[in-house]
Short mmCIF file of C-alpha atoms in Angstrom, two decimals:
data_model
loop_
_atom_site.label_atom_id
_atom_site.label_comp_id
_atom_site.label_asym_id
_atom_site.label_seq_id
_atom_site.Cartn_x
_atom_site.Cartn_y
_atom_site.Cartn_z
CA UNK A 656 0.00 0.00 0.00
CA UNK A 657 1.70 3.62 -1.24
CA UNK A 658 1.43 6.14 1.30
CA UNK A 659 3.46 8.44 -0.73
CA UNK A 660 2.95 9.20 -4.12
CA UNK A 661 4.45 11.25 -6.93
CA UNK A 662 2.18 11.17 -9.63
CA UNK A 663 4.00 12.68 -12.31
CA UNK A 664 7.00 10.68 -13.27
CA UNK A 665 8.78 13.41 -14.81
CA UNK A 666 9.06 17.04 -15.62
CA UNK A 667 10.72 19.19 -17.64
CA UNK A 668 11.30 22.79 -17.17
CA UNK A 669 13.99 25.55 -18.57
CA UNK A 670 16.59 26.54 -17.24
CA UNK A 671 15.75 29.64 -15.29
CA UNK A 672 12.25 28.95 -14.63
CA UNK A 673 10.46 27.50 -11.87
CA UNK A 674 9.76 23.74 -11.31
CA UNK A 675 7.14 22.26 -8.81
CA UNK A 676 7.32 18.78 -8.11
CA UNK A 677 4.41 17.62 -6.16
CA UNK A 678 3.53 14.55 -3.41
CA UNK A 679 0.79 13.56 -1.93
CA UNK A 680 0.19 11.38 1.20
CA UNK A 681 -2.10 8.96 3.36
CA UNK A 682 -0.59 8.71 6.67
CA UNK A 683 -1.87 10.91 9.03
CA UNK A 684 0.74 10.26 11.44
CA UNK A 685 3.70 11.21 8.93
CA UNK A 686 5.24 14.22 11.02
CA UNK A 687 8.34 14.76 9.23
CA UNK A 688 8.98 15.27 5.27
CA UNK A 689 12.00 15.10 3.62
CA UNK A 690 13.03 15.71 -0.36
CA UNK A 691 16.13 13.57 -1.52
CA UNK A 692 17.78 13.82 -4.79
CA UNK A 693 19.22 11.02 -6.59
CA UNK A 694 22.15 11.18 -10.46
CA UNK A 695 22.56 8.70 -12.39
CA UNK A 696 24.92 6.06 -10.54
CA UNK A 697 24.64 7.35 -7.38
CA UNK A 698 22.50 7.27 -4.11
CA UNK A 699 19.46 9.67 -3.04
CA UNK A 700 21.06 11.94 -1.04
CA UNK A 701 19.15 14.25 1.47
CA UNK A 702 17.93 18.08 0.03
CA UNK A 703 15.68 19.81 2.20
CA UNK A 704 13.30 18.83 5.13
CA UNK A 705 10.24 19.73 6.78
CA UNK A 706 8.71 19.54 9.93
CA UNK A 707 4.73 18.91 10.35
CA UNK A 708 4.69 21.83 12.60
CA UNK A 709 5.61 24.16 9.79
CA UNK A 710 4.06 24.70 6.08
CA UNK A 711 6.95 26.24 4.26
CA UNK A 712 11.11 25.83 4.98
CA UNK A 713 12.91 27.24 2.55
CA UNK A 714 17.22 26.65 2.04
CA UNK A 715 18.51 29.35 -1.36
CA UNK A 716 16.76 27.81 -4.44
CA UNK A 717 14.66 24.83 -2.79
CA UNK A 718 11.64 25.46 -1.09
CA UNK A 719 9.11 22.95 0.29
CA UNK A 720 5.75 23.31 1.59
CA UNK A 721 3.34 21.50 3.31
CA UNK A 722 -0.49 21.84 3.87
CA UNK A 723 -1.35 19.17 6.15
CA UNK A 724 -5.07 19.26 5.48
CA UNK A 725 -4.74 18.24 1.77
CA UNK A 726 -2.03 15.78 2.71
CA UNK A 727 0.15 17.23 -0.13
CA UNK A 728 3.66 18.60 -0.30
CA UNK A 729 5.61 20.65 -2.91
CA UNK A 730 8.87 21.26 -4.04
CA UNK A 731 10.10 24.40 -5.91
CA UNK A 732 13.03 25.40 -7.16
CA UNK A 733 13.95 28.58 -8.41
CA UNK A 734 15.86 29.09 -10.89
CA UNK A 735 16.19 25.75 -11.73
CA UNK A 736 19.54 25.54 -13.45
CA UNK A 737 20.88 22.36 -15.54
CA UNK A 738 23.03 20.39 -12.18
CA UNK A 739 18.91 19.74 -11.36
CA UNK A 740 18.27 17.58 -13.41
CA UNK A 741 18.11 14.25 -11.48
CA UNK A 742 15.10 12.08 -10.00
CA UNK A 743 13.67 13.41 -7.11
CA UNK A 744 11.89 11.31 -4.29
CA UNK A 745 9.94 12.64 -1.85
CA UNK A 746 9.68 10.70 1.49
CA UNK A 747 7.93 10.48 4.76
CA UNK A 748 8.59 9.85 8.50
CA UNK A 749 6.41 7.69 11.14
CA UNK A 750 8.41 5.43 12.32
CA UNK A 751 10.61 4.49 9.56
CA UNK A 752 11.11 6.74 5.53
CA UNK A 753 8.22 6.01 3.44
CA UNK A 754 9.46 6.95 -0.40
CA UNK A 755 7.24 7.92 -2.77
CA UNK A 756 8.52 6.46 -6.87
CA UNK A 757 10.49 9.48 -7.90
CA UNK A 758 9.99 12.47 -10.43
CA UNK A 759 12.59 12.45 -12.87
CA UNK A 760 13.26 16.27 -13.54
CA UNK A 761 15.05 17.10 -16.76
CA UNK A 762 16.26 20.94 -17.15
CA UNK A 763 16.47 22.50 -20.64
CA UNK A 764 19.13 24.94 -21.82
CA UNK B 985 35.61 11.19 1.83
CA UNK B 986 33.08 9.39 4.34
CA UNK B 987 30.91 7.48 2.66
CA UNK B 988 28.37 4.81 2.38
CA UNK B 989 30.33 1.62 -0.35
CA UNK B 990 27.99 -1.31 -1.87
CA UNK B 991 29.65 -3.95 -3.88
CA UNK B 992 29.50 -5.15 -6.39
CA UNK B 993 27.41 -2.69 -7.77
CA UNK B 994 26.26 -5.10 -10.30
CA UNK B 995 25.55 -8.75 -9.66
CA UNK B 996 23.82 -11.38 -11.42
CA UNK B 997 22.40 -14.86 -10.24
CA UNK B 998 20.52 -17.61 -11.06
CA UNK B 999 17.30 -18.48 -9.71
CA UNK B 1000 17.48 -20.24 -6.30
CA UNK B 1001 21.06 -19.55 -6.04
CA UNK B 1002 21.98 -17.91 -2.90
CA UNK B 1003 23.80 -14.27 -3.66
CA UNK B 1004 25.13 -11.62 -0.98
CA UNK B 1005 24.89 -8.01 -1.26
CA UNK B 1006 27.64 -5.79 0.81
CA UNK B 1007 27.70 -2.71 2.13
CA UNK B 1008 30.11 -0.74 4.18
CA UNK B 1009 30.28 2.82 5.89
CA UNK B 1010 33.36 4.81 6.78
CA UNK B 1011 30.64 7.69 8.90
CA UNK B 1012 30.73 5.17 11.93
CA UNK B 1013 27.06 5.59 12.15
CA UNK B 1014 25.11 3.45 14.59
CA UNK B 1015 22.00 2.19 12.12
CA UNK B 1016 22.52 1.05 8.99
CA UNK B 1017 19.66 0.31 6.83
CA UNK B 1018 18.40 -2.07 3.73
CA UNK B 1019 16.19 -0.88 1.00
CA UNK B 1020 14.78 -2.79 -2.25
CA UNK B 1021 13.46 -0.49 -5.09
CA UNK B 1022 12.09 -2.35 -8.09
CA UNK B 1023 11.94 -0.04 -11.41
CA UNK B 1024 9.47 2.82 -11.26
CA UNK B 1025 8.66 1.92 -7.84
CA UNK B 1026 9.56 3.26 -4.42
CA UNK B 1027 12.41 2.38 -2.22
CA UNK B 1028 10.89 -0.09 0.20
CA UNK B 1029 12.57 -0.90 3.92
CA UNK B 1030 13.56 -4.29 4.11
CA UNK B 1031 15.19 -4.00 7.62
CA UNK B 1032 17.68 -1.90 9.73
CA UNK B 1033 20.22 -2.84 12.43
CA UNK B 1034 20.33 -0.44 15.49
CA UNK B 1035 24.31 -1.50 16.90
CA UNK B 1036 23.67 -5.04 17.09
CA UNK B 1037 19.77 -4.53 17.17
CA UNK B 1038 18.41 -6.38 14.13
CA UNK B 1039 14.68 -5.13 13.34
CA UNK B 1040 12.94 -6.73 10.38
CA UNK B 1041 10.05 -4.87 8.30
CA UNK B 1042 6.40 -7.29 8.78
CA UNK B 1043 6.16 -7.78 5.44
CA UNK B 1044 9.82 -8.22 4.57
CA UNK B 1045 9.36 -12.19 3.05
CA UNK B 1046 11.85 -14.64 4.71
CA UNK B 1047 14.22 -15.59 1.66
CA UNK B 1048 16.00 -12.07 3.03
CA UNK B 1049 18.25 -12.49 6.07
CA UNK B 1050 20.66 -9.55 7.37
CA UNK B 1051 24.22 -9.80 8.91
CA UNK B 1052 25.88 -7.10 10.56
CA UNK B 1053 29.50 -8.15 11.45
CA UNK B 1054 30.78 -4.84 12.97
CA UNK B 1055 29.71 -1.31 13.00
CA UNK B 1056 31.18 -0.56 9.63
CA UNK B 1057 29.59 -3.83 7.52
CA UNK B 1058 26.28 -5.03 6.99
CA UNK B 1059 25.34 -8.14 4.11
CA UNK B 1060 22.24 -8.66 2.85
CA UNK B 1061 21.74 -12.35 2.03
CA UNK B 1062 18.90 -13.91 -0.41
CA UNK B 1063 18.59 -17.27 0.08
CA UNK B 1064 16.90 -18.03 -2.82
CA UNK B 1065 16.45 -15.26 -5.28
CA UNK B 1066 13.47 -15.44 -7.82
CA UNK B 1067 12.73 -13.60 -10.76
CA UNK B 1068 10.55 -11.13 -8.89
CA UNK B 1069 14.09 -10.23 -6.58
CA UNK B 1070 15.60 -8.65 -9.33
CA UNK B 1071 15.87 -4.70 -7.96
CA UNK B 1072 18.30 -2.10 -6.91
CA UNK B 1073 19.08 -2.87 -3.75
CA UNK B 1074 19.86 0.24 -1.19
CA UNK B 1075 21.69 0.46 1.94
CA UNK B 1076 21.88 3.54 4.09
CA UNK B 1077 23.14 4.82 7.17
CA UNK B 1078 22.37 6.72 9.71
CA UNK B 1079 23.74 8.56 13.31
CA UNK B 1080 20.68 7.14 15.35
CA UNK B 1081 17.18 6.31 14.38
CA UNK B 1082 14.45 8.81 13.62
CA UNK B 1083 14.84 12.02 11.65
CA UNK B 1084 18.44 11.66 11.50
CA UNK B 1085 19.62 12.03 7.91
CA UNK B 1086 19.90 8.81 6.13
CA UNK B 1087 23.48 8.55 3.88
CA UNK B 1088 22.79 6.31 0.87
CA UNK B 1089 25.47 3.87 -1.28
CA UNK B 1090 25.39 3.88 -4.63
CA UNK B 1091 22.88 0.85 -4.49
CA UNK B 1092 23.72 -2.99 -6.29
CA UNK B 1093 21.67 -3.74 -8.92
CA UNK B 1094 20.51 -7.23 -8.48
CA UNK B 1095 19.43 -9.50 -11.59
CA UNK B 1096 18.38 -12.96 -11.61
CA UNK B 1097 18.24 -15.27 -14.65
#
């Protein structure tokens, strides 16, 4: 059973622009949401976090929100410059990381 | 650099033959963590050690056992792989359990013939 999902697979934005991946959850005892970014070849590492106390954190280009009520959390980035483009999985904290499948986000020159 | 190692990072077996997965970590973290992400799908938690503390996921199936030698090695053993094993296989680490930041290898990609 998903708890976290990413329902677009993949996105692609220019370079300069904005780009909003989205995830949605289930859980209602997920208090802690984390982004993680993953290149080709290499592990997710960790990108920005958020605590269920707060709806936005923001850390220079990435900022993540939360709206607990809709069970949905956002990523922008802005600009988005061409080192983003990797596959971005959104995850969620009970008692252990739920991941949700990824967004794969490809930046255009 | 400290860092989270998985070798090989490419292995392939035959169905029902047993196959180890290693992992190492030079961040002397006290967890250290086993994931299994089939393609397009999610990273799902197989199990995590805690020290010595071995704590198995409910719905992780029994052909997947877990060693943890020392602090800075953990194995993931299939006893009997079959066709529906074939993944990426993840380990991570992290300082204690919790919101602490997880540190993931580079994953091994399993496949089974």
């Amino acid at each position: 059973d998903q708890q976290v999902k990413q329902n677009s697979p993949s996105l692609s934005v220019q370079e300069g622009r904005i780009s909003i991946l989205n995830c949605d959850y289930t859980n209602s005892m997920f208090d802690y949401f984390l982004w993680y970014k993953k290149y080709p070849a290499e592990g997710p590492t960790f990108l920005i976090s958020i605590s269920s106390i707060k709806d936005k954190n923001e850390d220079g280009r990435f900022t993540v929100f939360l709206n607990k009520s809709a069970k949905h959390l956002s990523l922008h980035i802005v600009p988005s410059q061409p080192g983003d483009s990797a596959v971005y999985f959104c995850a969620a904290y009970d008692y252990k990381l739920s991941f949700g499948a990824g967004t794969t986000v490809t930046v255009r020159a | 650099d400290a860092m989270v190692i998985q070798n090989p990072r490419y292995q392939v077996t035959q169905f029902g033959k047993p196959v180890t997965l290693s992992c190492s970590q030079t961040l002397n973290h006290n967890v250290m963590y086993w994931y299994q992400q089939k393609s397009s799908q999610a990273p799902k938690l197989l199990f995590h050690y805690y020290d010595k503390d071995f704590n198995n996921e409910a719905d992780t199936p029994d052909n997947f056992q877990s060693r943890r030698p020392n602090t800075s090695f953990c194995f993931l053993d299939i006893r009997s792989p079959g066709l529906g094993d074939a993944a990426m296989y993840l380990c991570a680490t992290s300082r204690g359990v919790g919101k602490d930041t997880q540190y993931f290898g580079p994953g091994t990609r399993l496949t089974v013939l």
